[in-house]
Short mmCIF file of C-alpha atoms in Angstrom, two decimals:
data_model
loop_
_atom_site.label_atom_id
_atom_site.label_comp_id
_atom_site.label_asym_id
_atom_site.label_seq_id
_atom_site.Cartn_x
_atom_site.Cartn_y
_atom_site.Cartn_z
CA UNK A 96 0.00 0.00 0.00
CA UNK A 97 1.24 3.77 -0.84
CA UNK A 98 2.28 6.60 0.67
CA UNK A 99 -0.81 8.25 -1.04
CA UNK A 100 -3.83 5.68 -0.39
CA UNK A 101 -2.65 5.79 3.56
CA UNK A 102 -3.13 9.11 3.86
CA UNK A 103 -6.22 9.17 1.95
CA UNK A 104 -7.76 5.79 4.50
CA UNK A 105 -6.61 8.10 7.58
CA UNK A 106 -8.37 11.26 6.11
CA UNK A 107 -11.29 8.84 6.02
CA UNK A 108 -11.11 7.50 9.03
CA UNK A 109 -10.35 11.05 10.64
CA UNK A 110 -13.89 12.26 8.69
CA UNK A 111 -16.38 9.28 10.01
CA UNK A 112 -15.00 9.89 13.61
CA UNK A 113 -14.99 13.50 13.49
CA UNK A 114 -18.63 13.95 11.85
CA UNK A 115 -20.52 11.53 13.88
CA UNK A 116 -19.65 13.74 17.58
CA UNK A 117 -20.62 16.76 15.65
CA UNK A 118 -23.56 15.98 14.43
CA UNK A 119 -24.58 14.48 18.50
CA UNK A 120 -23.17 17.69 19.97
CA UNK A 121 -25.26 19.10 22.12
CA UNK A 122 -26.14 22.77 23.08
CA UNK A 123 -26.71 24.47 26.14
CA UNK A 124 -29.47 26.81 26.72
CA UNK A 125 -29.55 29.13 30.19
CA UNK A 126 -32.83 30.22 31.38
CA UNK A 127 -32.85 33.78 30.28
CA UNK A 128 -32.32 32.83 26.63
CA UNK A 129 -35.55 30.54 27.02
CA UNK A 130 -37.72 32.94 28.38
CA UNK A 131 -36.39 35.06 25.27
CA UNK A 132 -37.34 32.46 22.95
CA UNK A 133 -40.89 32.32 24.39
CA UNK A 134 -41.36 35.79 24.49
CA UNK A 135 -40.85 36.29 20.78
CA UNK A 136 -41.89 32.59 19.41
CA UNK A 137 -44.55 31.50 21.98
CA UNK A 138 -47.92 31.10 19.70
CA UNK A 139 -49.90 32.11 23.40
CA UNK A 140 -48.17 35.05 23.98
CA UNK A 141 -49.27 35.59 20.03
CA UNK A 142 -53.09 34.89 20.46
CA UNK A 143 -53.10 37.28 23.36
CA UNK A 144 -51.64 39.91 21.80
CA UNK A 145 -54.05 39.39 18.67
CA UNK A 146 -56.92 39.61 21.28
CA UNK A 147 -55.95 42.45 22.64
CA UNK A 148 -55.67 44.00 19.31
CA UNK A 149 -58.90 42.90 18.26
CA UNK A 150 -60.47 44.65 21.78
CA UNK A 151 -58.28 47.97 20.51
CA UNK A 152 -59.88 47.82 17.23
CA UNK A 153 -63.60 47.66 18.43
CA UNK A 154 -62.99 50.41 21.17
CA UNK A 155 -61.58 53.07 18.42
CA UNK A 156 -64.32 55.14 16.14
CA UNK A 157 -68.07 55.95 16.98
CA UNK A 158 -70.88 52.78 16.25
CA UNK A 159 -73.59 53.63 14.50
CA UNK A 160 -75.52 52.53 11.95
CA UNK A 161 -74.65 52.53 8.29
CA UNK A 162 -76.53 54.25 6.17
CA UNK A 163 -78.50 53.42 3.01
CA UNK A 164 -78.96 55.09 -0.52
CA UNK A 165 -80.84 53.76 -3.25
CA UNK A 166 -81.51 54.25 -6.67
CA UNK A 167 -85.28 53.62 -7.58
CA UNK A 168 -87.39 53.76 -10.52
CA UNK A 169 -91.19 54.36 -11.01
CA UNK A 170 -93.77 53.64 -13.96
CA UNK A 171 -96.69 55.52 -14.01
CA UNK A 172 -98.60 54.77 -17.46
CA UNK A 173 -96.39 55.30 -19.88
CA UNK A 174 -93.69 57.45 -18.15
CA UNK A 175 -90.92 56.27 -16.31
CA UNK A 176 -89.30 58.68 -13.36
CA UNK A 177 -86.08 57.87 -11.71
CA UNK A 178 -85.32 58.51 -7.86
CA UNK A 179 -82.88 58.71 -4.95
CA UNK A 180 -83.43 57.73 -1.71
CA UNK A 181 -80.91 58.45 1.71
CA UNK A 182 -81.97 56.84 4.73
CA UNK A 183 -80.05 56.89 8.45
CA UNK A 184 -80.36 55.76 11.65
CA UNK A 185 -79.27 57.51 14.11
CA UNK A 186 -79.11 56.43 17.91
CA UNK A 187 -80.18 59.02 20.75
CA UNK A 188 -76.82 60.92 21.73
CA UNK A 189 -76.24 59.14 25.15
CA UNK A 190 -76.31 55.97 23.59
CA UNK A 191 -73.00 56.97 20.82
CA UNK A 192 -71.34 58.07 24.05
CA UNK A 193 -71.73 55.06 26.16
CA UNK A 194 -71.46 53.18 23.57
CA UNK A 195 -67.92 54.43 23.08
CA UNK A 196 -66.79 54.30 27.03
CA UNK A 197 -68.21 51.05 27.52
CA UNK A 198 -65.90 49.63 24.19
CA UNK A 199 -63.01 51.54 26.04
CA UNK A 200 -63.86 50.53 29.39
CA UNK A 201 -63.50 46.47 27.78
CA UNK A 202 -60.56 47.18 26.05
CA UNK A 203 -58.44 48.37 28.81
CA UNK A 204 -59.86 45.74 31.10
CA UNK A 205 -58.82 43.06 28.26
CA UNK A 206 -55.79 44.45 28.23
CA UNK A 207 -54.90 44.25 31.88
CA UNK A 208 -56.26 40.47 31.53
CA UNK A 209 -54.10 39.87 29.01
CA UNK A 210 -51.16 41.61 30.81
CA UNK A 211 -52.12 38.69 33.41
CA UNK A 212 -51.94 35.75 30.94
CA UNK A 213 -48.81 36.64 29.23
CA UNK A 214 -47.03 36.65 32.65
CA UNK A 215 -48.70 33.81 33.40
CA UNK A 216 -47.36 32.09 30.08
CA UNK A 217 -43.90 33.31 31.23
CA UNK A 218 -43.89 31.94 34.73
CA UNK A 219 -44.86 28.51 33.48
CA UNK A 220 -42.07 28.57 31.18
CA UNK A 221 -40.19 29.35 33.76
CA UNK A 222 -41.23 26.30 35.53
CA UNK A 223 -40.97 24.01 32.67
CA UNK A 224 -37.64 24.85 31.64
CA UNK A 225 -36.77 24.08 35.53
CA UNK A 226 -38.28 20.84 35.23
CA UNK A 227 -36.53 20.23 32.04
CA UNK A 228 -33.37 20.91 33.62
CA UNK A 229 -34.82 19.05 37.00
CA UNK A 230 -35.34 16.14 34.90
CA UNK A 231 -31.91 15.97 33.60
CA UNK A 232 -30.32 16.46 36.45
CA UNK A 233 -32.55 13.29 37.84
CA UNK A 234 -31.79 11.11 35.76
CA UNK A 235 -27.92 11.86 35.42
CA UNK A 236 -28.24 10.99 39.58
CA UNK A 237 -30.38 8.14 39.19
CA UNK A 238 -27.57 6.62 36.30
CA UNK A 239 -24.94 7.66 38.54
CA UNK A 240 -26.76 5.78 41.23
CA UNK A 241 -27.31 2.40 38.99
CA UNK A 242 -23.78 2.46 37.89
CA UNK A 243 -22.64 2.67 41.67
CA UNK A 244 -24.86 -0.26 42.92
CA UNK A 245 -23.78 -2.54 40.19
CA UNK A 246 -20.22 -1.62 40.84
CA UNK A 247 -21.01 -2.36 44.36
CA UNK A 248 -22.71 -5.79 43.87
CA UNK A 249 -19.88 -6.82 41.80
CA UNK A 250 -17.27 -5.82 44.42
CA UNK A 251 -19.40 -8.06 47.01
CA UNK A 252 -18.69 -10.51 45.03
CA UNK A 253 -15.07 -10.91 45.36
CA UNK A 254 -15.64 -11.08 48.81
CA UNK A 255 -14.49 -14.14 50.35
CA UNK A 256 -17.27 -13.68 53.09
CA UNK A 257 -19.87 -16.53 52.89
CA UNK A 258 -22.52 -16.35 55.49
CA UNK A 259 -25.98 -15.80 55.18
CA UNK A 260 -25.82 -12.17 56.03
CA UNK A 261 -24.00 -11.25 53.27
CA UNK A 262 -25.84 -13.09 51.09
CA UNK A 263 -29.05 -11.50 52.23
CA UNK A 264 -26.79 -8.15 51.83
CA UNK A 265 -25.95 -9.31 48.25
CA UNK A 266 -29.48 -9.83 47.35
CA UNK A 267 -30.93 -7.14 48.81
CA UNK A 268 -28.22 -4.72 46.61
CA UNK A 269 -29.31 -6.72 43.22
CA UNK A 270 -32.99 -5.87 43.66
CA UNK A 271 -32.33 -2.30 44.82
CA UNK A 272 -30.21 -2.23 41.47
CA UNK A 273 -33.06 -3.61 39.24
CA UNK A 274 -35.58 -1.58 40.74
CA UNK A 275 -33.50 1.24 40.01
CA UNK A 276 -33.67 0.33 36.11
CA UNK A 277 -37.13 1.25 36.37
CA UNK A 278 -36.62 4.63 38.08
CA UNK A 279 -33.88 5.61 35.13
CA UNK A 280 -36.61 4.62 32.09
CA UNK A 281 -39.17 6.36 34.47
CA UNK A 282 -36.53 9.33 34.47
CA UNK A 283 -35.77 9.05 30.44
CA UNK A 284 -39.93 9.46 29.85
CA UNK A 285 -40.25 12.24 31.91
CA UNK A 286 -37.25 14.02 30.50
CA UNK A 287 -38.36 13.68 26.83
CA UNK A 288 -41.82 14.73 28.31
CA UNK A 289 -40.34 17.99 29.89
CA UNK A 290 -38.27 18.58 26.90
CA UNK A 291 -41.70 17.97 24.18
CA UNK A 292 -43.26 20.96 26.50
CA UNK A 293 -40.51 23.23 25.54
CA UNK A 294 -40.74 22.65 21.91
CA UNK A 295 -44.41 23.32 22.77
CA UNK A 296 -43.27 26.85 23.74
CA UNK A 297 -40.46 27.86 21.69
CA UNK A 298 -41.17 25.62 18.21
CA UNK A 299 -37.65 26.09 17.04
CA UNK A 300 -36.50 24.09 19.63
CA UNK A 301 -37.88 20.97 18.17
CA UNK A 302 -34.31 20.78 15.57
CA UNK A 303 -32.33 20.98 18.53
CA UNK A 304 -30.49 18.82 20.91
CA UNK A 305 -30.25 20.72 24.41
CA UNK A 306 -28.56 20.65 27.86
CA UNK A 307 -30.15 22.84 30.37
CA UNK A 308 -28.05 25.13 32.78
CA UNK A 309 -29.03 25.11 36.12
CA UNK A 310 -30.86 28.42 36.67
CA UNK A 311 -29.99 30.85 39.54
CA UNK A 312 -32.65 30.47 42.36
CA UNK A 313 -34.00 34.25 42.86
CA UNK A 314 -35.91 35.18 45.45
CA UNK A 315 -39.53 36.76 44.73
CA UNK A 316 -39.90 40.55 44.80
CA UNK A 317 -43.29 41.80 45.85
CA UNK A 318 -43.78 45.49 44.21
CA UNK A 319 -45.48 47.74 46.15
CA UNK A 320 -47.67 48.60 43.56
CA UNK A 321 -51.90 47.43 44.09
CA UNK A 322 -52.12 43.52 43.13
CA UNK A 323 -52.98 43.38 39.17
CA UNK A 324 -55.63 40.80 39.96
CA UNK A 325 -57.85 43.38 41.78
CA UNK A 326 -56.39 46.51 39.02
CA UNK A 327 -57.99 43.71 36.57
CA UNK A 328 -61.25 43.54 38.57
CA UNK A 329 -61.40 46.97 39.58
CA UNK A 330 -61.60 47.93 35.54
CA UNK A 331 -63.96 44.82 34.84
CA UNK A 332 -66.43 46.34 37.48
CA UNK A 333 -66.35 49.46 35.45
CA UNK A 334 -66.85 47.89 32.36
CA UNK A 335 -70.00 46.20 33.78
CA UNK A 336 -71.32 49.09 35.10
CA UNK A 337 -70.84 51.22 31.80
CA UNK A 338 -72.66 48.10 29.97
CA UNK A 339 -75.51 48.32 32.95
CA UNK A 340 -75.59 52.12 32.12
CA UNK A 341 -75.62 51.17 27.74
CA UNK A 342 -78.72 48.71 28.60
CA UNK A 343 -80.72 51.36 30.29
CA UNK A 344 -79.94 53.75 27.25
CA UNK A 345 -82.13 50.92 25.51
CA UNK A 346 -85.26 52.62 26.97
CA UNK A 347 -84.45 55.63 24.86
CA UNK A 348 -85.72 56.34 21.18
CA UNK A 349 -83.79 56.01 18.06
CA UNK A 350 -84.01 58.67 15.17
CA UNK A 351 -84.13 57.52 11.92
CA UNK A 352 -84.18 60.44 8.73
CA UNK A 353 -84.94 59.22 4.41
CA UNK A 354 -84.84 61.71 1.99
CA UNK A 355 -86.22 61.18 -1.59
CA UNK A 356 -86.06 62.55 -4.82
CA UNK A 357 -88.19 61.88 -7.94
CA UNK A 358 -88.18 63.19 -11.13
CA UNK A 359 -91.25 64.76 -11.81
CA UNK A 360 -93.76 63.93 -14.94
CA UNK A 361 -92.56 67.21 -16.60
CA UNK A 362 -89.02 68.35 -17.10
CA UNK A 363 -88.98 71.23 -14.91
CA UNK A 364 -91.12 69.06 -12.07
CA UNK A 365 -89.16 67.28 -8.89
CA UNK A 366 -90.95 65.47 -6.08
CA UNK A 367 -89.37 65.69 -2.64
CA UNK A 368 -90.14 63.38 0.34
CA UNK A 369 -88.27 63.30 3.80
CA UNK A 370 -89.33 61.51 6.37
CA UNK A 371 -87.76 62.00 10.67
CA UNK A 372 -89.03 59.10 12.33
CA UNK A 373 -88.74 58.34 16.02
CA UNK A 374 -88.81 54.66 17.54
CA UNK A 375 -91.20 53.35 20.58
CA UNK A 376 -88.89 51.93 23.00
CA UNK A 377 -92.33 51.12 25.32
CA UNK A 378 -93.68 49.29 22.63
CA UNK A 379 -90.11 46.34 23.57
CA UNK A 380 -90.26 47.15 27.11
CA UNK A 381 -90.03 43.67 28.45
CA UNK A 382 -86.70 43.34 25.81
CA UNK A 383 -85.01 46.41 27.27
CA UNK A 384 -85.91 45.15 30.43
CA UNK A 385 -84.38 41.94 30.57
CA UNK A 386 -81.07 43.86 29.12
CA UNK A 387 -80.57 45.85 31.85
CA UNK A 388 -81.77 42.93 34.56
CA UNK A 389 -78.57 40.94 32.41
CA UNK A 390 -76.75 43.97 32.70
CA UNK A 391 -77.24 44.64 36.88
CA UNK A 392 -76.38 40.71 37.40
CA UNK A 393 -73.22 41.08 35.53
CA UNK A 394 -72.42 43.73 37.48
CA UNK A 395 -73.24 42.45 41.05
CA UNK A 396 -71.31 38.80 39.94
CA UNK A 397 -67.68 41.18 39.13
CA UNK A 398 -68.64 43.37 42.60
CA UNK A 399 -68.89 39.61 44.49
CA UNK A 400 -65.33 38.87 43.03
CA UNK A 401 -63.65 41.82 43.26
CA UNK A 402 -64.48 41.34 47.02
CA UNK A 403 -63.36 38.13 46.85
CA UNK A 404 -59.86 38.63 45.46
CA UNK A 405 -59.29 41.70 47.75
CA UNK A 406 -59.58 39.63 50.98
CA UNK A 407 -57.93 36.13 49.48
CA UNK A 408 -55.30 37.75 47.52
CA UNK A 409 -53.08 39.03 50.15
CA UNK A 410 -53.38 35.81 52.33
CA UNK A 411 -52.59 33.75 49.06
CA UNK A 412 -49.49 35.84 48.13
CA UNK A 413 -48.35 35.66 52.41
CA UNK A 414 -48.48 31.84 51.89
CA UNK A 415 -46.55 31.20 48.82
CA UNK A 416 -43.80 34.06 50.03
CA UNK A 417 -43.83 31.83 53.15
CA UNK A 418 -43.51 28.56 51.78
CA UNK A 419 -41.05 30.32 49.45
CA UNK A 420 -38.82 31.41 52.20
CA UNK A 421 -39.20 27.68 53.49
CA UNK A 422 -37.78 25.61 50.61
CA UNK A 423 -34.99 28.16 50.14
CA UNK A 424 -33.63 27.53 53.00
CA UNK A 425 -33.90 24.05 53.20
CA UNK A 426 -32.40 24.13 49.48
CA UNK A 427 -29.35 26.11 50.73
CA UNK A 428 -29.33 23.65 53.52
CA UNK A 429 -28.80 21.09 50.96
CA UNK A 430 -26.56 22.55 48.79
CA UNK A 431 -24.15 24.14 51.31
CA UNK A 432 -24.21 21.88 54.39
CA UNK A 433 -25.99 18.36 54.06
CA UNK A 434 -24.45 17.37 50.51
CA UNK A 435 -20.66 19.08 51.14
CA UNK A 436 -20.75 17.08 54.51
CA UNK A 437 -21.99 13.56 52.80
CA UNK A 438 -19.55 14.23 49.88
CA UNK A 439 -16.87 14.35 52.43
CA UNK A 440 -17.94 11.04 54.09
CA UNK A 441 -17.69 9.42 50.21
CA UNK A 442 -14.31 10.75 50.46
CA UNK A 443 -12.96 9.69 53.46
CA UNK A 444 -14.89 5.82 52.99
CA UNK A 445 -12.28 5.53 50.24
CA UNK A 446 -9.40 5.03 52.56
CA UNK A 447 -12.14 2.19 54.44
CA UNK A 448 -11.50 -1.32 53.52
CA UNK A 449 -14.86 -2.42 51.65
CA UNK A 450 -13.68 -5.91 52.41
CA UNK A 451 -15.61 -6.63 55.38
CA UNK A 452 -19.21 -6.72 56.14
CA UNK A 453 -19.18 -3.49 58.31
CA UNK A 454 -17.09 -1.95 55.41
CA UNK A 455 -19.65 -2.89 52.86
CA UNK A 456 -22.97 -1.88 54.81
CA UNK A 457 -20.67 1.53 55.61
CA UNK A 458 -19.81 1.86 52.18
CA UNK A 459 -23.41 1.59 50.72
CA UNK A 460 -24.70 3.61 52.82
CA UNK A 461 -22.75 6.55 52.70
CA UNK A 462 -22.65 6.90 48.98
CA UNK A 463 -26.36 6.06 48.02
CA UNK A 464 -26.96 8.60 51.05
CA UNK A 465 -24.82 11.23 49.23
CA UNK A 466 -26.67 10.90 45.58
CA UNK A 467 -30.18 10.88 47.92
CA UNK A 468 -29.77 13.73 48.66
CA UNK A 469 -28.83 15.43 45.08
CA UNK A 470 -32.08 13.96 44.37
CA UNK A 471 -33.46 15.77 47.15
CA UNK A 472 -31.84 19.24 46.05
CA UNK A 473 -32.71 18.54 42.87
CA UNK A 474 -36.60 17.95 43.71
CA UNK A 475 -36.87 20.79 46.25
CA UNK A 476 -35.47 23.31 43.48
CA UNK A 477 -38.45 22.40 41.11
CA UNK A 478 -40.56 22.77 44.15
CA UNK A 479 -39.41 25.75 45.16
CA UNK A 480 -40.03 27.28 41.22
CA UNK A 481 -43.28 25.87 41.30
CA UNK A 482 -44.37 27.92 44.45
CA UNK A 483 -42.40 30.61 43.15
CA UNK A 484 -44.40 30.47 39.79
CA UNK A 485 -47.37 31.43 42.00
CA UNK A 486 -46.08 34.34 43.32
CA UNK A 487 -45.22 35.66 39.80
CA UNK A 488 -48.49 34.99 38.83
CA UNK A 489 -50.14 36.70 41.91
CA UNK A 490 -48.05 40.11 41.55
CA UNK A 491 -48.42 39.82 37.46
CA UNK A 492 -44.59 40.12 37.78
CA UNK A 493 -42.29 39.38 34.80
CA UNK A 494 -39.02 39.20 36.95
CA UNK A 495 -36.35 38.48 34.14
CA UNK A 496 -37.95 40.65 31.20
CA UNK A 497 -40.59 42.75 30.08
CA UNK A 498 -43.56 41.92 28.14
#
């Protein structure tokens, strides 16, 4: 074989091993450059800022309705005469002006609604990226976990102990390691699962392979500002009431105006008609009636709830900042006492003899209880998002971005 045909078999060989790790390369994606994602590809955050748009739209300009002209022709014998007719309606005065506030008054209490929703969207993607990354982090203990016990089982068995104890210790190992199997494929579903909810959010994820970064655990800031749940109810209550106050306009008459214009039989002859008619609200009294009865119990049901979310609101928000407070703590419990002090034990069982019975039951124990409790951090810091997704929520706060 030549000089040139080894070269060109190592250029090969270079290419197939080269290729294959780029093309499984994997890329990491931090929490802030999610929520980016979402905020300009989620399709939610899209339909509610198309609804709110559509609510803008119907608020602007003055309802009322359109008006009519016609051309018409009359036969009388054996002359024809051609017409025009112009015909409006126009609503009493009050009504164009309530009209208008009341399409206002829903439009800026849509808006605050949908002020609510998108940071509602954005605190559950908050939550799902940390349970993508939760996930991950799971089931790279869990592995590390199932690697350990089988490398544990088969260093029992180069024991030369004998007795029944160890047996029973042997056994006991092998079905903690099988049971584990099912843990890691329980780990592997829920990781695709959590990962399928991100491509939900941000659809160009779907081409990509990704590695989560552990987020930074922030602490909830409560703005002093009144609680956008009761600003939202506060401007639905004055919505109602300016529909309450439209329905009652429904007792009031319409005026309606036609003008038409004939050509008379002669040349120099033109007919003339208008017409100013006025309408008889009395005469669909029991219709107007039932509006404004609608009208009144709309009203009285957003009255009941803004109540309602003014005395539960505050309690709600003092629970989750509690509970917040809570799992923080016992995270950086976790992550700064109980898991440095167990890693410390794994390192000092490695100058322990594992060849004894005590040295095996110490060794077990001391490493699964070091990867427990990874698992543990790794399960409060999902909790703790979760409660802190409620907070979020409850102060309409977009902590990491605007809107």
């Amino acid at each position: 074989m030549n000089l040139k045909t080894v070269s060109i078999l190592a250029l090969i060989f270079c290419f197939l091993s080269v290729v294959p790790g780029q093309a499984m390369a994997k890329e990491k994606l931090t929490l802030d450059e999610f929520l980016g994602l979402v905020r300009t590809e989620s399709p939610d955050l899209a339909i509610e800022t198309a609804t709110i748009d559509a609510f803008k739209s119907r608020a602007s300009g003055i309802n009322i309705p359109p008006g009519m002209v016609g051309w018409m022709q009359m036969k009388t014998g054996g002359d024809t005469s051609n017409g025009v007719e112009v015909f409006q309606e126009v609503p009493f005065p009050t009504k164009i002006i309530q009209d208008k506030r009341t399409r206002t008054l829903d439009y800026e209490t849509q808006k605050q609604m949908g002020f609510l929703q998108k940071t509602g969207i954005l605190a559950k993607a908050r939550v799902a990226y940390v349970e993508f990354w939760g996930a991950s982090a799971r089931l790279a203990v869990l592995k590390e976990k199932h690697h350990w016990l089988r490398h544990h089982a088969e260093l029992f068995k180069t024991t030369t102990l004998s007795d029944n104890t160890a047996k029973v210790h042997l056994l006991g190992v092998e079905s903690e390691t099988d049971l584990l199997e099912n843990e890691v494929l329980e780990a592997e579903a829920a990781l695709t699962e959590a990962r399928n909810l991100l491509n939900g959010l941000v659809p160009s994820l779907a081409e990509r392979t990704l590695v989560p970064v552990e987020p930074v655990l922030q602490s909830p800031k409560i703005p002093s500002s009144k609680n956008p749940f009761i600003t939202w109810k506060e401007k639905e209550l004055k919505a109602k009431k300016a529909e309450l106050a439209l329905a009652k306009q429904s007792y009031l008459p319409d005026v309606s105006v036609r003008f038409r214009t004939f050509e008379g039989m002669s040349a120099s002859q033109v007919d003339r008609e208008l017409m100013v008619g006025v309408t008889v609200p009395l005469l669909s009294f029991g219709q107007s009636r039932a509006q404004v009865k609608t009208a009144n119990a709309e009203k009285v049901k957003a009255e009941a709830e803004l109540k309602k979310i003014s005395t539960t609101s505050q309690s709600m928000l003092s629970s989750f900042t509690k509970k917040a407070e809570s799992l923080k703590s016992q995270f950086y419990t976790l992550k700064n006492k109980l898991i440095p002090r167990a890693k410390e034990r794994v390192e000092l069982m490695k100058n322990i003899s594992p060849r004894t019975m005590e040295g095996l039951d110490e060794h077990k124990m001391v490493m699964t209880d070091y990867l427990d409790l990874r698992l543990k951090a790794v399960n409060l810091r999902v909790e703790y998002e979760k409660n802190f997704q409620e907070i979020l929520q409850l102060t309409g706060n977009t902590q990491g971005g605007t809107l």
